[in-house]
Coordinates of C-alpha atoms and ligand atoms in Angstrom, one line a residue:
X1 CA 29.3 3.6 -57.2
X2 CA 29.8 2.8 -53.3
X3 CA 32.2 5.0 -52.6
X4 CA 33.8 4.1 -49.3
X5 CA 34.2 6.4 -46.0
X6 CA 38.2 6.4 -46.4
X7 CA 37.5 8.1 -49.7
X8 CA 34.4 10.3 -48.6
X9 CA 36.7 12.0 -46.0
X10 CA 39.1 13.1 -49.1
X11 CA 36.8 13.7 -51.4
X12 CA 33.2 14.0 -50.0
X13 CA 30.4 12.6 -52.4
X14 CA 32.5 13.5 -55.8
X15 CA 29.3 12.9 -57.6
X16 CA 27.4 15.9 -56.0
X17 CA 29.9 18.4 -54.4
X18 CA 30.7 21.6 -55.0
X19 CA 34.2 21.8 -57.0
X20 CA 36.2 24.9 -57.2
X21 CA 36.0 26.4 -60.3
X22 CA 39.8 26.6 -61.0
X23 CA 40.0 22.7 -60.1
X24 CA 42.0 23.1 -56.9
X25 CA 43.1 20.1 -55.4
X26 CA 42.5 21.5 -51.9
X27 CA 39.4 23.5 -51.6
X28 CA 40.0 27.8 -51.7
X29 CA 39.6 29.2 -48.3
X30 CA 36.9 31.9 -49.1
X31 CA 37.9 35.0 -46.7
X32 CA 34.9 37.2 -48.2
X33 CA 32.4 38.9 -46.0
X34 CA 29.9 38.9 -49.2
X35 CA 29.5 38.1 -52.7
X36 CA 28.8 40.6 -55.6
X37 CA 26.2 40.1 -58.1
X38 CA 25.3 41.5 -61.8
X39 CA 21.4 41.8 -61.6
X40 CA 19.3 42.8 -58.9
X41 CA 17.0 39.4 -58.4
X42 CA 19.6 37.1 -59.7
X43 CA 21.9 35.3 -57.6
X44 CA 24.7 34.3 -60.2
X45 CA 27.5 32.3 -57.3
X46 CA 24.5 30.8 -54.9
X47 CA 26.3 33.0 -52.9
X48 CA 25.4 35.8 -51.1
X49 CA 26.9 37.1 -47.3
X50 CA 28.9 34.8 -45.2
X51 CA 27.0 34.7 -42.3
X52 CA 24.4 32.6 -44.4
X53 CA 26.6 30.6 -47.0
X54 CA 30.3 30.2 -47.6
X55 CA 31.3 28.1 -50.3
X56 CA 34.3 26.6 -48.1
X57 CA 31.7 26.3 -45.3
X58 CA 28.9 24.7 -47.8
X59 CA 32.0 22.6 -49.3
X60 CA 33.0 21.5 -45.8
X61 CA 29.1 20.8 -44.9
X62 CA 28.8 18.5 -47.7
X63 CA 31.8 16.5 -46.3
X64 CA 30.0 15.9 -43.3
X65 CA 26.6 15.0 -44.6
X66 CA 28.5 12.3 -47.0
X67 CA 29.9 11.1 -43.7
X68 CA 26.9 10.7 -41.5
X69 CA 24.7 9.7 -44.0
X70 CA 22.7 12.8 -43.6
X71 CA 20.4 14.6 -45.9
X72 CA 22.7 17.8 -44.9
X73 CA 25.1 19.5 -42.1
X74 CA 25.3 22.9 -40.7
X75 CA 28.8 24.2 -39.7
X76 CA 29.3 25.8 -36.5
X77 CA 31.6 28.1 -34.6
X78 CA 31.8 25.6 -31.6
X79 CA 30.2 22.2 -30.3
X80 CA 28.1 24.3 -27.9
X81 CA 26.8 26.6 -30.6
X82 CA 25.8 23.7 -33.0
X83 CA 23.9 22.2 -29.5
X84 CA 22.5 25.5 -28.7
X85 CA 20.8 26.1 -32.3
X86 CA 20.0 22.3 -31.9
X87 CA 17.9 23.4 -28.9
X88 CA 16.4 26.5 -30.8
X89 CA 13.8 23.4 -31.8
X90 CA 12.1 23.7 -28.9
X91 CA 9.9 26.3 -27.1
X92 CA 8.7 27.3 -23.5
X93 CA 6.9 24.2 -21.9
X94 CA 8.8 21.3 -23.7
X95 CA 10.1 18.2 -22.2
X96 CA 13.7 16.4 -23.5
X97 CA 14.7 14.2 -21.5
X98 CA 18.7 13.9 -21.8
X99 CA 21.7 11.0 -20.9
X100 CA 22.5 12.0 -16.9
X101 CA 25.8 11.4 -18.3
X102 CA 26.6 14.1 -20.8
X103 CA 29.4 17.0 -21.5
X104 CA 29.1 19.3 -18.2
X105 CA 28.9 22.5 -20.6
X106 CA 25.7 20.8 -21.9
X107 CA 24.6 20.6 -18.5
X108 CA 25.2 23.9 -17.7
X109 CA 23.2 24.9 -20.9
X110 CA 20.1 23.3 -19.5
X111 CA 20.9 25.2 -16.0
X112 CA 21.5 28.5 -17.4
X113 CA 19.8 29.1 -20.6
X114 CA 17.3 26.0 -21.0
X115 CA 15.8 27.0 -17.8
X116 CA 15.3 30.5 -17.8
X117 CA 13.4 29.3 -21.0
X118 CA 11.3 27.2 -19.6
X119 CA 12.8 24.5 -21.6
X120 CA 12.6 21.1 -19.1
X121 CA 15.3 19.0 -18.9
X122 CA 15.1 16.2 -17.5
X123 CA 18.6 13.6 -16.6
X124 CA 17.9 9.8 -17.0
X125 CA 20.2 6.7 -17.2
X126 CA 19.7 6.4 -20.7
X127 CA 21.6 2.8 -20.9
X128 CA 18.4 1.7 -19.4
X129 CA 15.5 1.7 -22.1
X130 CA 12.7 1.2 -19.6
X131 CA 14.0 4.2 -17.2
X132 CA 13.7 6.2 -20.7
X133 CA 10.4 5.1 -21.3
X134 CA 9.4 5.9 -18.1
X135 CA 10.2 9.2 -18.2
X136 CA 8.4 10.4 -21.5
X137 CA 5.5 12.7 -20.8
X138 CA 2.6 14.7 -23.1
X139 CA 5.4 17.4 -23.2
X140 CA 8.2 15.4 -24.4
X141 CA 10.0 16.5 -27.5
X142 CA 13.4 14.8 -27.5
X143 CA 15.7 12.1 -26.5
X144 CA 19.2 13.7 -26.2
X145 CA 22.3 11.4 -25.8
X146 CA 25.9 11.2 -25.7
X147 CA 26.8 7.5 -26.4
X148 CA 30.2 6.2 -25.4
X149 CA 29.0 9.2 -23.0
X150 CA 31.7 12.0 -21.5
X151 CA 33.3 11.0 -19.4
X152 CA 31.7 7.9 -18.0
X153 CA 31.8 5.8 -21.2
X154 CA 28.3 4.5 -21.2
X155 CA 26.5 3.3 -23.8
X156 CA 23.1 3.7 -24.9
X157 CA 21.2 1.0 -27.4
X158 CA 21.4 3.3 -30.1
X159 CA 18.8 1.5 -32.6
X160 CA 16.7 0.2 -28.9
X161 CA 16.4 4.3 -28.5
X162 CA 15.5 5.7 -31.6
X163 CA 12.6 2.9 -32.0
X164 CA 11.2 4.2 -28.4
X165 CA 11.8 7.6 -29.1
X166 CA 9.4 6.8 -32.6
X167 CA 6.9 5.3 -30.9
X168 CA 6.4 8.8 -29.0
X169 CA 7.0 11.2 -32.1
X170 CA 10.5 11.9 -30.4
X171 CA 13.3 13.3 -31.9
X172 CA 16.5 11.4 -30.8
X173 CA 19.3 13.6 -31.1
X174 CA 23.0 12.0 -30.4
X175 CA 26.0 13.6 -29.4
X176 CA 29.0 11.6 -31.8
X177 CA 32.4 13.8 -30.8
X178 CA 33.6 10.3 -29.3
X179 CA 33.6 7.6 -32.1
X180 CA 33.1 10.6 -35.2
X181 CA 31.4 8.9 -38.4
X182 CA 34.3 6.8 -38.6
X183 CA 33.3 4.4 -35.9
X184 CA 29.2 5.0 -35.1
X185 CA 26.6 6.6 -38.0
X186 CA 23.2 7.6 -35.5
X187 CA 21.9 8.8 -38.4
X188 CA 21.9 5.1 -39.9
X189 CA 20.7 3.3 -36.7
X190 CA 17.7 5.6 -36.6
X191 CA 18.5 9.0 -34.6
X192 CA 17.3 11.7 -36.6
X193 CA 19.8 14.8 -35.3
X194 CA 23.6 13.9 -34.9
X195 CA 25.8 16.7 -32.9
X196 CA 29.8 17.1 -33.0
X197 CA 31.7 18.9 -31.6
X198 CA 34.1 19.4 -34.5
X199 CA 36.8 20.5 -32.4
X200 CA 37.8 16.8 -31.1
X201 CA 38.2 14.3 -34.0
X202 CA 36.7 15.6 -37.1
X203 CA 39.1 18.2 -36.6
X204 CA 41.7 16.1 -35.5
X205 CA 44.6 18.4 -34.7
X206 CA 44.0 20.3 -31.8
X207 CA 44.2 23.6 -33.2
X208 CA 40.6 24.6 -34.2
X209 CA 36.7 25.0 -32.1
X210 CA 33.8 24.0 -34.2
X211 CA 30.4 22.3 -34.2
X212 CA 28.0 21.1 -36.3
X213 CA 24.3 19.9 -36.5
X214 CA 23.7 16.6 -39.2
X215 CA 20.1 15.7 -39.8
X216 CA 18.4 12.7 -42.0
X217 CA 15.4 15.1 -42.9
X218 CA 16.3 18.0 -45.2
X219 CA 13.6 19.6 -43.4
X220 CA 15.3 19.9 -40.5
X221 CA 18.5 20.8 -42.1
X222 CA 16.5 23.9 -43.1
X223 CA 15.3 24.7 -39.3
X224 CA 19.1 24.8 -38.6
X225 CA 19.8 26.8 -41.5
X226 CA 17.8 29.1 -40.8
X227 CA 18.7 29.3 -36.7
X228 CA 22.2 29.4 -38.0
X229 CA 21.5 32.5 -40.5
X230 CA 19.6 34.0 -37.7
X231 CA 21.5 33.6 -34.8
X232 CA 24.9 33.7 -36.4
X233 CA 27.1 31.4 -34.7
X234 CA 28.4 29.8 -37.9
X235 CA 31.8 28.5 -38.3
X236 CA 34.3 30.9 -40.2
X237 CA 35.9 30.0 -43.4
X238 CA 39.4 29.3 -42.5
X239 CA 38.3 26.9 -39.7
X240 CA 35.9 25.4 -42.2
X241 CA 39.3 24.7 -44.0
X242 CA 41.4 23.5 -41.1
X243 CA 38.9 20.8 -40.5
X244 CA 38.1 20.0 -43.9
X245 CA 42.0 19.4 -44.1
X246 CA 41.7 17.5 -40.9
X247 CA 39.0 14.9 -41.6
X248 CA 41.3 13.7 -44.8
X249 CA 43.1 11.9 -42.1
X250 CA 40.4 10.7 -39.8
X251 CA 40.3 7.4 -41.0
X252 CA 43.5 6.7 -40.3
X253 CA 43.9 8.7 -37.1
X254 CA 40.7 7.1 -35.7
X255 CA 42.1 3.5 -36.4
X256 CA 45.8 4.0 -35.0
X257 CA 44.1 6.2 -32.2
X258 CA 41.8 3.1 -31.3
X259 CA 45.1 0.9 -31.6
X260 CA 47.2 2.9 -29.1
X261 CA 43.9 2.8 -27.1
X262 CA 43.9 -0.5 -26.6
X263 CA 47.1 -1.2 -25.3
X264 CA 46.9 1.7 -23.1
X265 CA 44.0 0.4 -21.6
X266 CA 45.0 -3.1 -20.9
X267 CA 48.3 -1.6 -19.4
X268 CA 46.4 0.5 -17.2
X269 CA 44.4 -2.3 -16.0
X270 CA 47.4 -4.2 -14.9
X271 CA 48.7 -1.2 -12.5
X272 CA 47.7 -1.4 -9.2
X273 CA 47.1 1.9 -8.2
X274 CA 44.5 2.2 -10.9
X275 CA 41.1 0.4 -9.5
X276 CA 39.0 0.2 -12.6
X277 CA 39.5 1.2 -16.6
X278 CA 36.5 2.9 -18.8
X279 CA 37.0 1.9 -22.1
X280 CA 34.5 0.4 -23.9
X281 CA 37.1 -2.0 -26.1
X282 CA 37.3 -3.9 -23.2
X283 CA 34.8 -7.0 -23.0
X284 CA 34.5 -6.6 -19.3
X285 CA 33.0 -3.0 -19.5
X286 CA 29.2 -2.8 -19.3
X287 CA 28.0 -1.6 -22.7
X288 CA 30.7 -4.3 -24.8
X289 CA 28.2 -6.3 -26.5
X290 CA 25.6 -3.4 -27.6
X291 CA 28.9 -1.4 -28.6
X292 CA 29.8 -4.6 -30.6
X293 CA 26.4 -4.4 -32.0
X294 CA 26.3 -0.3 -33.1
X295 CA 29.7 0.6 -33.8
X296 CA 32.7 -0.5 -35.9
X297 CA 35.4 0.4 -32.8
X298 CA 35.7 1.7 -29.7
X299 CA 37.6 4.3 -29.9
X300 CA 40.6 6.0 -27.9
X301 CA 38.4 7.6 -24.9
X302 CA 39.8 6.2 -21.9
X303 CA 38.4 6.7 -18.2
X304 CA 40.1 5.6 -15.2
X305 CA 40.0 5.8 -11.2
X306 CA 43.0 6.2 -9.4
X307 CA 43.6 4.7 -6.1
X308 CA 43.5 8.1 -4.3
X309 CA 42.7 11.9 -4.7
X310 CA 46.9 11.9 -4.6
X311 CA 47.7 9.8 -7.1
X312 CA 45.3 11.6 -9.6
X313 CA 46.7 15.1 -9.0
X314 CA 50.7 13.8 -9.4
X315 CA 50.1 12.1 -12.1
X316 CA 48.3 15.0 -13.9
X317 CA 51.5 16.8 -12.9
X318 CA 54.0 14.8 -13.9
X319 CA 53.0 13.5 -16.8
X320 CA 55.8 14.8 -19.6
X321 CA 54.4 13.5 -23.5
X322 CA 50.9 13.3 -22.0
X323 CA 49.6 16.6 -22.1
X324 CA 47.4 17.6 -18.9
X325 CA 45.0 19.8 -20.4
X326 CA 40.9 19.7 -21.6
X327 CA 39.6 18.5 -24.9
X328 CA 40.0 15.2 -26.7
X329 CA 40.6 13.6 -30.1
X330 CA 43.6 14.8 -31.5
X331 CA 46.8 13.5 -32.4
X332 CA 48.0 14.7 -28.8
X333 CA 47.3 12.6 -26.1
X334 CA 45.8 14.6 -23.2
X335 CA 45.0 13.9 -19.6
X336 CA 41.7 15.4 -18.3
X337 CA 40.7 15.9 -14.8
X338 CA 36.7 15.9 -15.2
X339 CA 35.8 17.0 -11.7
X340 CA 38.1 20.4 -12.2
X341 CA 37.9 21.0 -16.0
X342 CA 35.2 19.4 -17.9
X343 CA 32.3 19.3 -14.8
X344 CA 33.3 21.7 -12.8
X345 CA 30.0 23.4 -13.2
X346 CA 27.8 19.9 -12.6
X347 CA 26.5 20.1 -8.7
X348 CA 28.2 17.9 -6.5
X349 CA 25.3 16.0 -5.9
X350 CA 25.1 14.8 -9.9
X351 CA 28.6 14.5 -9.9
X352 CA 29.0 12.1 -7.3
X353 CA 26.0 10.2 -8.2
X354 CA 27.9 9.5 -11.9
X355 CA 30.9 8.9 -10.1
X356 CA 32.6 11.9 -11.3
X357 CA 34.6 11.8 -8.3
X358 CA 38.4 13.4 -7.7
X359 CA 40.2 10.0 -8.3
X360 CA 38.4 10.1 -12.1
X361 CA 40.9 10.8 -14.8
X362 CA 40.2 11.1 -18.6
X363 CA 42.6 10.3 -21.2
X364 CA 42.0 10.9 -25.0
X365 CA 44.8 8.7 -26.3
X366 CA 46.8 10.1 -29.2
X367 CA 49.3 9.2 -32.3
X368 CA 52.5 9.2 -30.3
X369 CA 54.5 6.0 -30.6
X370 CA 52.1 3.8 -27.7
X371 CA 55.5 2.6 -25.8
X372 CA 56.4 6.4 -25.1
X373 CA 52.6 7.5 -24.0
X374 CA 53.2 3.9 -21.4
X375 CA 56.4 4.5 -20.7
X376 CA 55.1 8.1 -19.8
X377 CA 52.5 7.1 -17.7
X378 CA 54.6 4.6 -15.9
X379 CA 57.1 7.5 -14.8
X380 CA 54.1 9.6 -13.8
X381 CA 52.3 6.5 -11.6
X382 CA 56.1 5.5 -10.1
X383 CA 56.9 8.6 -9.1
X384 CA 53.5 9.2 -7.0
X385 CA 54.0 5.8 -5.5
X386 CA 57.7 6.9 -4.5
X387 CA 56.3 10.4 -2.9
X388 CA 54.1 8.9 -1.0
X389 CA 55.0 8.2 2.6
Ligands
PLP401 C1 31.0 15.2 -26.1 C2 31.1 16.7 -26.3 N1 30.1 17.3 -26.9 C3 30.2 18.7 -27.1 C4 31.3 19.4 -26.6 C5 31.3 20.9 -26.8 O1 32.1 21.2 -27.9 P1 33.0 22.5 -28.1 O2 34.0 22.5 -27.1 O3 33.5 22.4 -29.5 O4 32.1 23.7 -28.0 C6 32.3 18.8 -26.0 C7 33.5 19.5 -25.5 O5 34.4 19.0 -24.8 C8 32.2 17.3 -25.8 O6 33.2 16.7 -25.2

């Protein structure tokens, strides 16, 4: 039976998934350290100590694997943790060559922890194929890409990628926090590694951190099982329920999301103190046709430049339903100022080559009635414009 993504986000893969044993509708939250057993040498539950397996955890897991089209998942406490144990693949001397685009606390990973490592990471404009091929080296291990990327909105050829990547024995590992399965399946277009920072829409909700590593080789999925056991950064079970309960709803919140998006966007691009609109919906941004090509929507990401440094700072201050704070992809809509919160640690330099400048604003467009986030940013843009002298 073909069951469809809708359904796998209520229900997982009902043919293989764990089922609690007293048929609850909505899995148990399993707030157990450890698991007792009868006879030494037998394992009677699968289960043993939480920091290894947790049957919400495990239950959640399998959500995401149905999702992604993965062979499994591994939960994590955070988006950075499940990166982090990502890079636990690689040793002293390797080469991964990364989007110059990407989440700034993945770019202060490289700087702080990667380094010291010896791990080399290397930034490259990874909508361009040939700059990527380019770069490859005898030491080159992985691609790693954030496609639409944060908070710049590129896209990379996702399929164009992994093929190059192959051709090298590459592993292409792609960051999907911005579309979620709902809208782009790596795994499906040949990447072999998805990350997610859980927190944003899998969650949904704005009320939990997590992370998790998806994989189309079980083998893989047993590296990061073992990094996860190891290293311990595994996602608790009460989290693992909040965003199980979450991603019931992401189908629905990605597509009314994506429709508030969309107006949003073509409103901004009518106001004159806003000089140019990210969103990759709109046929006039760069990536539109290979977005068209990978993904089924575009989601509710927006970037936008403001006409000054001014303009940018009042309307973070005066927006009112618009929420000025970090993070993305629940049902509030929130307004991000990149340079201060999200890149803060990126040098200058890279900063102002990506164009991460002090007139770039982020918004991650929410489930509020669209005429009250508009009518919200309107008040916000008017009164700057009345300020000013
Ligand atoms: C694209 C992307 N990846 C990863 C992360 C890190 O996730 P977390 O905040 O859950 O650690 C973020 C956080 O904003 C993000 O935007």
């Amino acid at each position: 039976m073909d069951i469809k993504l809708e359904t796998r986000c209520i229900h997982g893969n009902p043919s293989d998934s764990l089922q609690d044993e007293n048929r609850a509708i909505s899995f148990p939250i399993y707030q157990t350290a450890s698991f007792s057993h009868i006879k030494p040498g037998h394992n009677e539950s699968g289960f043993d100590y939480t920091r290894e397996s947790n049957p919400t955890r495990s239950r959640l897991e399998e959500v995401v694997s149905s999702l992604e089209g993965a062979a499994g998942t591994v939960a994590f406490a955070s988006g950075m943790a499940a990166i982090s144990a990502c890079f636990e693949l690689f040793a002293g001397g390797d080469h991964i060559i990364c989007s110059e685009d990407l989440y700034g606390g993945v770019i202060r990973l490289n700087r702080v922890i990667h380094l010291k490592n010896g791990v080399d990471t290397e930034y490259v404009d990874t909508t361009d194929l040939q700059a990527v091929r380019a770069a490859i080296r005898p030491n080159t291990k992985a691609v790693y890409i954030e496609t639409p990327s944060n908070p710049m909105m590129n896209i990379t050829d996702l399929r164009g990628c992994a093929e190059l990547a192959h051709e090298y024995g590459l592993l292409l590992i792609v960051d999907n926090t911005f579309l979620s399965p709902y809208f782009q399946n790596p795994l499906l277009l040949g990447a072999d590694i998805v990350v997610h920072s859980g927190s944003k829409f899998l969650a949904g909700h704005n009320d939990t951190i997590s992370g998790f590593l998806c994989a189309k080789d079980i083998e893989l999925v047993n590296k990061f099982r073992l990094i996860a056991k190891t290293t311990g950064g595994m996602l608790a079970p009460f989290d693992s329920w909040l965003v199980m309960r979450g991603i019931k709803t992401l189908a629905v919140r990605m597509e009314r999301q994506q429709e508030n998006a969309k107006k949003v966007a073509e409103w901004l691009l009518k106001q004159k103190q806003i000089t140019n609109v990210l969103y990759p919906g709109l046929k006039e941004h760069k990536g539109y046709e290979i977005g068209v090509r990978q993904t089924s929507g575009f989601g509710s990401m927006i970037s936008f430049y403001t006409d000054s440094k001014e303009t940018a700072l009042q309307m973070l201050q005066k927006v009112k339903i618009v929420i000025f704070a970090e993070s993305l992809g629940g049902t509030e809509s929130l307004l991000t100022y990149p340079a201060l919160q999200t890149h803060p640690d990126v040098p200058q330099e890279m900063r102002e080559h990506l164009g991460i400048t002090e007139t770039l604003l982020r918004l991650s467009v929410g489930l509020e009635n669209v005429e009250d986030i508009i009518a919200d940013l309107e008040q916000a843009l008017d009164w700057s414009r009345d300020e000013r002298v």
